[in-house]
Amino acid sequence: MIPQDTHLQIGSLLFEGLDQIDLTGPFEVLSRIPNSTYRIFAKTAQPVRDVRGLWLTPDANLADAPQLDVLHVPGGSGQEALMDDDEVLGWIRQQAAGARYVFSVCTGALICGAAGLLKGRPATTHWAAFHLLPFCGAIPVNDRVVVDKSLVFAAGVTAGIDGALRVAAELRGDEVAQAIQLYMQYAPEPPFNSGTPETAHPAVLDAARHSVRAITAQREQTAGRVAARLGIAVPPGAAA
Amino acid sequence: MIPQDTHLQIGSLLFEGLDQIDLTGPFEVLSRIPNSTYRIFAKTAQPVRDVRGLWLTPDANLADAPQLDVLHVPGGSGQEALMDDDEVLGWIRQQAAGARYVFSVCTGALICGAAGLLKGRPATTHWAAFHLLPFCGAIPVNDRVVVDKSLVFAAGVTAGIDGALRVAAELRGDEVAQAIQLYMQYAPEPPFNSGTPETAHPAVLDAARHSVRAITAQREQTAGRVAARLGIAVPPGAAA
């Protein structure tokens, strides 16, 4: 917990083709943390579209970001384009060196991995990319939220809400996080028990794997390149 | 369930001062419904800010909307400014007359109520505004999601995700909704049991009620005006 009178700088990375709720879920929580400034940073000031077409607009350029206390990295298929982007990866490395927390959601973990942050660390990501964590040197943990000192990982998409509430509790204590959760009326009642590969109907899971096969194949290729660049010997069986 | 080969028009109302996840939560679900077009409509084409500062950009003006199959109305404190807005209320009434579903989230229910859609209907809304439903002639039901024929109501903020999955199932069947839920990895694990007034710690609830007292007082005043306009005799005890 950080002293309540310490002002916190919280920032999210925005990029073309992110999955918007990887950003907007945590936004709902992180923008309500007392005595903090929350801003969204991107390579340029231009609006970008999420993977389904939602326009989102950054508050400032990467270069204009102060040292952040919390760096939030969302995912989505647009993550692929950042995996070899020296400007973005360098910015993440530089911010991570001084941040209290780096918080990734979904395949944002792969971006952090490409920046070299995940070597030897427990981590999680979206179920469809989970097998790629060893390519970044991470130890895959099949939990919805993984907290390892200064690194917080949320699994796919909506896990970012749970992860952000954990981050809020780490920063400002349980009561603050509980107040935010109450405001958000976050007492979820999913209509189906279909939110994980373990619980979904096999036919639904097969169709879902089929629908992500193109982006998964691309991610596997990229993961191999990242592993080579980071000098990581991928354990046998980790390859797709 | 609508025949799979019937193309669906799905649209959200966007306005200044909405609570962004009332829109972006359902966006994540509704934008993935097969054979549909999803767009965001507002009074003007200009970007607007949510209650915490997130910029959101509409796809088109209200006047450019086709007849929608699903009209989605989010809430947030900016809802107040729409409660006497003839252009918006008229648009909602006109769309509702031809829509298969009207789906409100949070205090979006009050906007629908001001448009006269809630008379004699069971409904829900954010816990802090729940006592105002009778002023629109609605029958308050303390459920997370209330489905009443063509009207679907989600309670506060994050309930929109649960509500949208219900709408997806109504439109395209359970398997489609389950596939979207799996993609979103929606198997929530809230870190606290603090998401409703009934479960939150009393001190947390007191503080939360205190923090919304200004907007609540304003909403109560508006609700009285709406009841008078709609010719609704508010039952004794319903007033704040």
Coordinates of C-alpha atoms in Angstrom, one line a residue:
Chain A
M1 CA 0.0 0.0 0.0
I2 CA 1.3 3.5 -1.0
P3 CA 0.7 6.4 1.5
Q4 CA -2.6 8.0 0.7
D5 CA -0.9 11.4 0.3
T6 CA 1.4 10.2 -2.4
H7 CA 0.0 11.2 -5.8
L8 CA 0.1 8.4 -8.2
Q9 CA 0.6 8.5 -12.0
I10 CA -1.3 5.8 -13.8
G11 CA -1.2 5.2 -17.5
S12 CA -2.4 2.9 -20.1
L13 CA -0.8 2.0 -23.5
L14 CA -3.2 2.5 -26.4
F15 CA -2.6 1.0 -29.8
E16 CA -4.5 0.2 -33.0
G17 CA -6.3 -3.1 -32.9
L18 CA -6.3 -3.6 -29.1
D19 CA -9.3 -5.3 -27.6
Q20 CA -11.0 -2.3 -26.2
I21 CA -12.3 -3.8 -22.9
D22 CA -8.7 -4.7 -22.0
L23 CA -8.3 -1.0 -21.6
T24 CA -11.8 0.2 -20.7
G25 CA -12.4 -2.5 -18.0
P26 CA -9.3 -1.4 -16.1
F27 CA -10.0 2.3 -16.9
E28 CA -13.3 2.0 -14.9
V29 CA -11.3 1.0 -11.8
L30 CA -7.9 2.8 -12.2
S31 CA -9.5 6.2 -13.1
R32 CA -11.3 6.1 -9.7
I33 CA -8.2 5.6 -7.5
P34 CA -8.0 8.5 -5.0
N35 CA -5.2 11.0 -5.4
S36 CA -4.1 9.8 -8.8
T37 CA -3.8 11.0 -12.4
Y38 CA -4.9 8.5 -15.0
R39 CA -3.9 9.1 -18.7
I40 CA -3.8 7.1 -21.9
F41 CA -0.6 7.1 -24.0
A42 CA 0.0 6.1 -27.6
K43 CA 2.6 6.5 -30.3
T44 CA 0.7 9.5 -31.8
A45 CA -2.1 11.7 -30.6
Q46 CA -4.4 10.3 -33.3
P47 CA -7.5 8.2 -32.4
V48 CA -7.2 4.5 -33.1
R49 CA -9.7 1.8 -33.6
D50 CA -10.1 -1.3 -31.5
V51 CA -10.3 -4.8 -33.1
R52 CA -14.1 -4.4 -33.5
G53 CA -14.0 -0.8 -34.5
L54 CA -14.4 1.3 -31.4
W55 CA -12.6 4.6 -31.7
L56 CA -10.4 5.4 -28.7
T57 CA -8.3 8.6 -28.3
P58 CA -5.1 8.9 -26.3
D59 CA -4.4 11.8 -23.9
A60 CA -0.8 12.2 -24.9
N61 CA 2.2 10.7 -26.8
L62 CA 4.5 8.1 -25.2
A63 CA 7.3 10.7 -25.1
D64 CA 5.1 13.0 -23.0
A65 CA 4.4 10.4 -20.3
P66 CA 5.9 11.1 -16.8
Q67 CA 7.4 8.2 -14.9
L68 CA 4.3 6.1 -14.2
D69 CA 3.6 4.4 -10.9
V70 CA 1.3 2.0 -12.7
L71 CA 1.9 1.0 -16.4
H72 CA -1.1 -0.8 -17.8
V73 CA -0.6 -2.8 -21.0
P74 CA -3.8 -4.1 -22.7
G75 CA -3.8 -6.8 -25.4
G76 CA -5.9 -7.8 -28.5
S77 CA -4.8 -8.8 -32.0
G78 CA -3.1 -5.5 -32.5
Q79 CA -0.5 -6.6 -30.0
E80 CA 1.2 -8.4 -32.9
A81 CA 2.3 -5.2 -34.5
L82 CA 4.1 -4.1 -31.3
M83 CA 6.1 -7.3 -30.8
D84 CA 9.1 -5.9 -32.8
D85 CA 8.4 -2.2 -32.3
D86 CA 11.5 -0.8 -30.7
E87 CA 9.9 2.5 -29.7
V88 CA 7.1 0.9 -27.8
L89 CA 9.2 -1.9 -26.3
G90 CA 11.8 0.6 -25.2
W91 CA 9.2 2.8 -23.6
I92 CA 7.7 -0.2 -21.7
R93 CA 11.2 -1.2 -20.5
Q94 CA 12.0 2.4 -19.4
Q95 CA 8.7 2.8 -17.6
A96 CA 8.9 -0.6 -16.0
A97 CA 12.3 0.2 -14.6
G98 CA 10.7 2.9 -12.4
A99 CA 7.1 1.8 -12.0
R100 CA 5.7 0.4 -8.8
Y101 CA 3.5 -1.9 -10.9
V102 CA 3.3 -3.2 -14.5
F103 CA -0.2 -4.5 -15.1
S104 CA -0.9 -6.5 -18.3
V105 CA -4.3 -7.7 -19.5
C106 CA -4.8 -10.5 -22.0
T107 CA -2.0 -10.6 -24.7
G108 CA -0.6 -7.4 -23.3
A109 CA 1.5 -10.0 -21.4
L110 CA 3.2 -11.0 -24.7
I111 CA 4.1 -7.3 -25.4
C112 CA 5.7 -7.1 -21.9
G113 CA 7.3 -10.4 -22.7
A114 CA 8.8 -9.1 -26.0
A115 CA 10.1 -6.2 -23.9
G116 CA 12.0 -8.8 -21.8
L117 CA 10.1 -8.3 -18.6
L118 CA 8.8 -11.8 -18.2
K119 CA 12.0 -13.9 -17.9
G120 CA 11.7 -16.3 -15.0
R121 CA 8.5 -14.7 -13.8
P122 CA 5.1 -16.4 -13.3
A123 CA 2.5 -15.0 -15.7
T124 CA -0.8 -15.5 -17.4
T125 CA -2.6 -14.3 -20.6
H126 CA -5.6 -15.1 -22.8
W127 CA -6.3 -18.8 -23.0
A128 CA -5.6 -18.8 -26.7
A129 CA -2.1 -17.5 -26.2
F130 CA -1.3 -19.2 -22.9
H131 CA 1.1 -21.7 -24.6
L132 CA 3.2 -18.9 -25.8
L133 CA 4.3 -17.6 -22.4
P134 CA 7.4 -19.8 -22.3
F135 CA 8.7 -18.1 -25.4
C136 CA 9.1 -15.0 -23.3
G137 CA 10.8 -17.0 -20.6
A138 CA 7.7 -16.8 -18.3
I139 CA 6.4 -19.5 -16.1
P140 CA 2.7 -20.0 -17.2
V141 CA 0.2 -20.0 -14.3
N142 CA -3.4 -20.8 -15.2
D143 CA -4.9 -18.3 -12.8
R144 CA -7.3 -15.5 -13.6
V145 CA -4.9 -12.9 -12.0
V146 CA -1.3 -13.5 -11.2
V147 CA 0.5 -11.1 -8.8
D148 CA 4.3 -11.4 -8.6
K149 CA 5.8 -8.5 -6.7
S150 CA 5.7 -5.5 -9.1
L151 CA 4.1 -7.5 -12.0
V152 CA 0.3 -8.1 -12.2
F153 CA -1.1 -10.2 -15.0
A154 CA -4.8 -10.7 -15.9
A155 CA -5.9 -13.5 -18.1
G156 CA -8.1 -12.8 -21.2
V157 CA -10.1 -9.7 -21.8
T158 CA -12.6 -9.3 -18.9
A159 CA -10.0 -10.6 -16.4
G160 CA -8.7 -7.0 -16.6
I161 CA -11.5 -5.9 -14.3
D162 CA -10.5 -8.4 -11.6
G163 CA -6.8 -7.5 -12.1
A164 CA -7.5 -3.8 -11.8
L165 CA -9.3 -4.2 -8.6
R166 CA -6.3 -6.2 -7.2
V167 CA -4.1 -3.3 -8.3
A168 CA -6.3 -0.8 -6.6
A169 CA -6.2 -2.8 -3.4
E170 CA -2.3 -3.0 -3.7
L171 CA -2.1 0.7 -4.1
R172 CA -4.7 2.1 -1.8
G173 CA -5.9 -0.8 0.4
D174 CA -8.9 -3.1 0.4
E175 CA -11.5 -0.5 1.4
V176 CA -10.8 1.7 -1.5
A177 CA -11.0 -1.2 -3.9
Q178 CA -14.2 -2.4 -2.3
A179 CA -15.7 1.1 -2.7
I180 CA -14.9 1.1 -6.4
Q181 CA -16.3 -2.4 -6.8
L182 CA -19.6 -1.3 -5.1
Y183 CA -19.9 1.8 -7.3
M184 CA -19.4 -0.4 -10.4
Q185 CA -22.0 -2.8 -9.0
Y186 CA -19.5 -5.6 -9.8
A187 CA -21.3 -8.7 -8.5
P188 CA -21.2 -10.6 -11.8
E189 CA -23.8 -13.2 -12.9
P190 CA -22.5 -14.6 -16.2
P191 CA -25.5 -16.3 -17.9
F192 CA -23.4 -19.3 -18.9
N193 CA -20.5 -21.2 -17.4
S194 CA -18.6 -20.7 -20.7
G195 CA -15.8 -18.3 -19.8
T196 CA -12.9 -20.7 -19.9
P197 CA -11.7 -23.6 -22.1
E198 CA -12.1 -25.9 -19.1
T199 CA -15.8 -25.1 -18.6
A200 CA -17.1 -24.2 -22.1
H201 CA -19.0 -26.8 -24.1
P202 CA -16.5 -28.7 -26.3
A203 CA -18.3 -27.7 -29.5
V204 CA -18.1 -24.0 -28.5
L205 CA -14.4 -24.4 -27.6
D206 CA -13.6 -26.1 -30.9
A207 CA -15.4 -23.3 -32.8
A208 CA -13.6 -20.6 -30.8
R209 CA -10.2 -22.2 -31.4
H210 CA -11.0 -22.3 -35.1
S211 CA -12.0 -18.7 -35.1
V212 CA -8.7 -17.5 -33.6
R213 CA -6.4 -19.9 -35.6
A214 CA -5.1 -17.2 -38.0
I215 CA -4.0 -14.8 -35.2
T216 CA -2.7 -17.8 -33.1
A217 CA -0.5 -19.0 -36.0
Q218 CA 0.9 -15.5 -36.4
R219 CA 1.5 -15.2 -32.7
E220 CA 3.4 -18.5 -32.7
Q221 CA 5.7 -17.4 -35.5
T222 CA 6.3 -14.1 -33.6
A223 CA 6.9 -15.9 -30.3
G224 CA 9.7 -18.0 -31.9
R225 CA 11.3 -14.8 -33.2
V226 CA 11.0 -13.2 -29.7
A227 CA 12.5 -16.2 -28.0
A228 CA 15.5 -16.2 -30.4
R229 CA 16.0 -12.4 -29.8
L230 CA 15.8 -12.8 -26.0
G231 CA 18.1 -15.9 -26.1
I232 CA 15.4 -18.1 -24.5
A233 CA 15.7 -21.9 -25.1
V234 CA 12.1 -22.9 -25.5
P235 CA 11.4 -26.1 -23.6
P236 CA 10.4 -29.1 -25.7
G237 CA 6.6 -29.3 -26.0
A238 CA 6.1 -25.6 -25.6
A239 CA 6.0 -25.1 -29.3
A240 CA 2.6 -25.2 -31.0
Chain B
M1 CA -34.2 -16.1 -31.5
I2 CA -34.0 -14.3 -34.9
P3 CA -33.2 -16.3 -38.0
Q4 CA -29.4 -16.4 -38.5
D5 CA -29.8 -15.0 -42.0
T6 CA -31.6 -11.9 -40.9
H7 CA -29.1 -9.1 -40.7
L8 CA -29.4 -7.1 -37.4
Q9 CA -28.9 -3.4 -36.8
I10 CA -27.5 -2.8 -33.3
G11 CA -26.9 0.7 -32.0
S12 CA -25.8 2.4 -28.8
L13 CA -26.7 5.9 -27.7
L14 CA -23.6 7.9 -26.7
F15 CA -23.7 11.1 -24.7
E16 CA -21.4 13.4 -22.7
G17 CA -20.9 12.2 -19.1
L18 CA -22.0 8.6 -19.6
D19 CA -20.2 5.9 -17.6
Q20 CA -18.0 4.5 -20.3
I21 CA -18.2 0.8 -19.3
D22 CA -22.0 1.0 -19.6
L23 CA -21.3 1.3 -23.3
T24 CA -18.0 -0.5 -23.7
G25 CA -19.0 -3.6 -21.7
P26 CA -22.0 -4.3 -24.0
F27 CA -19.9 -3.2 -27.0
E28 CA -17.6 -6.1 -26.4
V29 CA -20.5 -8.5 -26.7
L30 CA -22.9 -6.8 -29.2
S31 CA -20.1 -6.0 -31.7
R32 CA -19.5 -9.8 -32.0
I33 CA -23.0 -10.9 -32.8
P34 CA -22.9 -12.7 -36.2
N35 CA -24.5 -11.1 -39.2
S36 CA -25.0 -7.7 -37.6
T37 CA -24.0 -4.1 -37.9
Y38 CA -23.1 -2.3 -34.7
R39 CA -22.8 1.4 -34.5
I40 CA -22.7 4.2 -31.9
F41 CA -25.1 7.2 -32.3
A42 CA -25.0 10.6 -30.7
K43 CA -26.6 14.1 -31.1
T44 CA -23.5 15.3 -33.0
A45 CA -20.5 13.6 -34.6
Q46 CA -18.1 15.2 -32.0
P47 CA -16.2 13.0 -29.5
V48 CA -17.6 13.2 -26.0
R49 CA -16.0 12.4 -22.6
D50 CA -17.2 9.9 -20.1
V51 CA -17.7 10.8 -16.5
R52 CA -14.0 10.0 -15.8
G53 CA -12.6 11.6 -18.9
L54 CA -12.4 8.8 -21.5
W55 CA -13.0 10.1 -25.0
L56 CA -15.5 8.2 -27.1
T57 CA -16.5 8.9 -30.7
P58 CA -19.8 8.2 -32.3
D59 CA -20.1 6.6 -35.7
A60 CA -23.1 8.7 -36.8
N61 CA -25.7 11.2 -35.7
L62 CA -29.1 10.2 -34.3
A63 CA -30.8 11.3 -37.5
D64 CA -28.6 8.9 -39.5
A65 CA -29.6 5.8 -37.6
P66 CA -31.6 3.2 -39.5
Q67 CA -34.4 1.5 -37.6
L68 CA -32.5 -0.5 -35.0
D69 CA -33.2 -4.1 -34.0
V70 CA -31.5 -3.5 -30.7
L71 CA -31.3 0.0 -29.1
H72 CA -28.8 0.1 -26.2
V73 CA -29.0 3.0 -23.8
P74 CA -26.2 3.4 -21.3
G75 CA -26.2 5.5 -18.1
G76 CA -23.9 7.5 -15.9
S77 CA -24.4 11.0 -14.4
G78 CA -24.6 12.6 -17.9
Q79 CA -28.0 10.9 -18.1
E80 CA -29.4 13.8 -16.2
A81 CA -29.0 16.2 -19.1
L82 CA -31.1 13.9 -21.3
M83 CA -34.1 13.6 -19.0
D84 CA -35.8 16.6 -20.6
D85 CA -34.1 16.5 -24.0
D86 CA -36.9 16.2 -26.5
E87 CA -34.6 15.3 -29.4
V88 CA -33.1 12.3 -27.6
L89 CA -36.3 11.2 -25.9
G90 CA -38.2 11.4 -29.2
W91 CA -35.5 9.4 -30.9
I92 CA -35.6 6.7 -28.3
R93 CA -39.4 6.5 -28.5
Q94 CA -39.3 6.3 -32.3
Q95 CA -36.6 3.6 -32.3
A96 CA -38.3 1.7 -29.5
A97 CA -41.5 1.5 -31.5
G98 CA -39.8 -0.6 -34.2
A99 CA -36.9 -2.3 -32.2
R100 CA -36.9 -5.9 -31.3
Y101 CA -35.1 -5.1 -28.0
V102 CA -34.4 -2.0 -26.0
F103 CA -31.5 -2.7 -23.6
S104 CA -30.7 -0.2 -20.9
V105 CA -27.7 -0.3 -18.6
C106 CA -27.4 1.4 -15.2
T107 CA -29.3 4.8 -15.2
G108 CA -30.0 4.4 -18.9
A109 CA -33.2 2.9 -17.5
L110 CA -34.1 6.4 -16.2
I111 CA -33.6 7.9 -19.7
C112 CA -35.9 5.2 -21.1
G113 CA -38.3 6.0 -18.3
A114 CA -38.3 9.7 -19.2
A115 CA -39.2 8.6 -22.7
G116 CA -42.2 6.9 -21.3
L117 CA -41.1 3.3 -22.0
L118 CA -41.3 2.0 -18.5
K119 CA -44.9 2.5 -17.5
G120 CA -46.2 -0.7 -15.8
R121 CA -43.0 -2.6 -16.7
P122 CA -40.6 -4.5 -14.4
A123 CA -37.2 -2.8 -14.5
T124 CA -33.9 -2.4 -12.7
T125 CA -31.1 0.2 -12.6
H126 CA -28.0 1.2 -10.6
W127 CA -28.6 0.6 -6.8
A128 CA -28.2 4.3 -6.1
A129 CA -31.1 5.2 -8.4
F130 CA -33.2 2.1 -7.8
H131 CA -35.7 4.0 -5.6
L132 CA -36.5 6.3 -8.6
L133 CA -37.9 3.6 -10.9
P134 CA -41.5 4.2 -9.6
F135 CA -41.3 7.8 -10.8
C136 CA -41.2 6.5 -14.4
G137 CA -44.1 4.1 -13.6
A138 CA -41.8 1.1 -13.5
I139 CA -42.1 -1.9 -11.1
P140 CA -38.6 -2.1 -9.4
V141 CA -37.1 -5.6 -9.5
N142 CA -33.8 -6.0 -7.6
D143 CA -32.3 -8.5 -10.0
R144 CA -29.0 -8.0 -11.9
V145 CA -30.7 -8.4 -15.3
V146 CA -34.5 -8.0 -15.9
V147 CA -35.9 -9.3 -19.2
D148 CA -39.5 -8.3 -20.0
K149 CA -40.5 -9.2 -23.5
S150 CA -38.7 -6.5 -25.7
L151 CA -37.2 -4.7 -22.7
V152 CA -33.9 -5.8 -21.1
F153 CA -32.6 -3.9 -18.1
A154 CA -29.2 -4.4 -16.5
A155 CA -28.5 -3.0 -13.0
G156 CA -25.4 -0.8 -12.4
V157 CA -22.4 -0.4 -14.6
T158 CA -20.8 -3.8 -15.0
A159 CA -24.2 -5.5 -15.1
G160 CA -24.2 -4.4 -18.7
I161 CA -21.9 -7.3 -19.6
D162 CA -24.3 -9.9 -18.2
G163 CA -27.2 -8.1 -19.8
A164 CA -25.5 -8.0 -23.2
L165 CA -24.8 -11.7 -23.1
R166 CA -28.5 -12.3 -22.4
V167 CA -29.4 -10.1 -25.4
A168 CA -26.9 -12.0 -27.5
A169 CA -28.6 -15.3 -26.5
E170 CA -32.1 -13.9 -27.2
L171 CA -31.0 -12.8 -30.7
R172 CA -28.8 -15.7 -31.8
G173 CA -29.2 -18.5 -29.3
D174 CA -27.2 -19.8 -26.4
E175 CA -24.3 -21.2 -28.4
V176 CA -23.5 -17.9 -29.9
A177 CA -23.6 -16.1 -26.6
Q178 CA -21.4 -18.9 -25.0
A179 CA -18.8 -18.5 -27.8
I180 CA -18.6 -14.7 -27.1
Q181 CA -18.4 -15.3 -23.4
L182 CA -15.5 -17.8 -24.0
Y183 CA -13.7 -15.4 -26.3
M184 CA -14.0 -12.7 -23.6
Q185 CA -12.8 -15.2 -21.0
Y186 CA -15.7 -14.1 -18.9
A187 CA -15.4 -16.2 -15.8
P188 CA -15.2 -13.4 -13.3
E189 CA -13.5 -13.6 -9.9
P190 CA -14.2 -10.4 -8.1
P191 CA -11.5 -10.0 -5.4
F192 CA -14.1 -8.8 -2.8
N193 CA -17.8 -9.5 -2.2
S194 CA -18.5 -5.8 -2.3
G195 CA -20.5 -5.4 -5.5
T196 CA -24.0 -4.7 -4.0
P197 CA -25.4 -2.7 -1.1
E198 CA -26.5 -6.0 0.4
T199 CA -23.0 -7.5 0.5
A200 CA -20.7 -4.5 0.9
H201 CA -19.2 -3.6 4.3
P202 CA -21.6 -1.0 5.9
A203 CA -18.8 1.6 6.2
V204 CA -18.0 1.1 2.5
L205 CA -21.7 1.5 1.6
D206 CA -22.1 4.6 3.8
A207 CA -19.1 6.2 2.1
A208 CA -20.4 5.3 -1.4
R209 CA -23.9 6.7 -0.6
H210 CA -22.2 9.9 0.6
S211 CA -20.1 10.2 -2.6
V212 CA -23.2 9.9 -4.9
R213 CA -25.5 12.2 -2.7
A214 CA -25.2 15.2 -5.0
I215 CA -26.1 13.4 -8.2
T216 CA -28.8 11.4 -6.3
A217 CA -30.4 14.6 -5.0
Q218 CA -30.4 16.0 -8.6
R219 CA -31.9 12.8 -9.9
E220 CA -34.7 12.8 -7.3
Q221 CA -35.7 16.3 -8.3
T222 CA -35.7 15.3 -12.0
A223 CA -37.7 12.1 -11.3
G224 CA -40.4 14.2 -9.7
R225 CA -40.6 16.4 -12.8
V226 CA -40.7 13.3 -15.0
A227 CA -43.5 11.7 -13.0
A228 CA -45.6 14.9 -13.3
R229 CA -45.0 15.0 -17.0
L230 CA -45.9 11.4 -17.5
G231 CA -49.0 11.7 -15.2
I232 CA -47.7 9.1 -12.8
A233 CA -49.0 9.2 -9.2
V234 CA -45.9 8.2 -7.3
P235 CA -46.8 5.7 -4.5
P236 CA -46.3 7.0 -1.0
G237 CA -42.8 6.0 0.3
A238 CA -41.3 6.0 -3.1
A239 CA -40.1 9.6 -2.7
A240 CA -36.6 10.1 -1.3

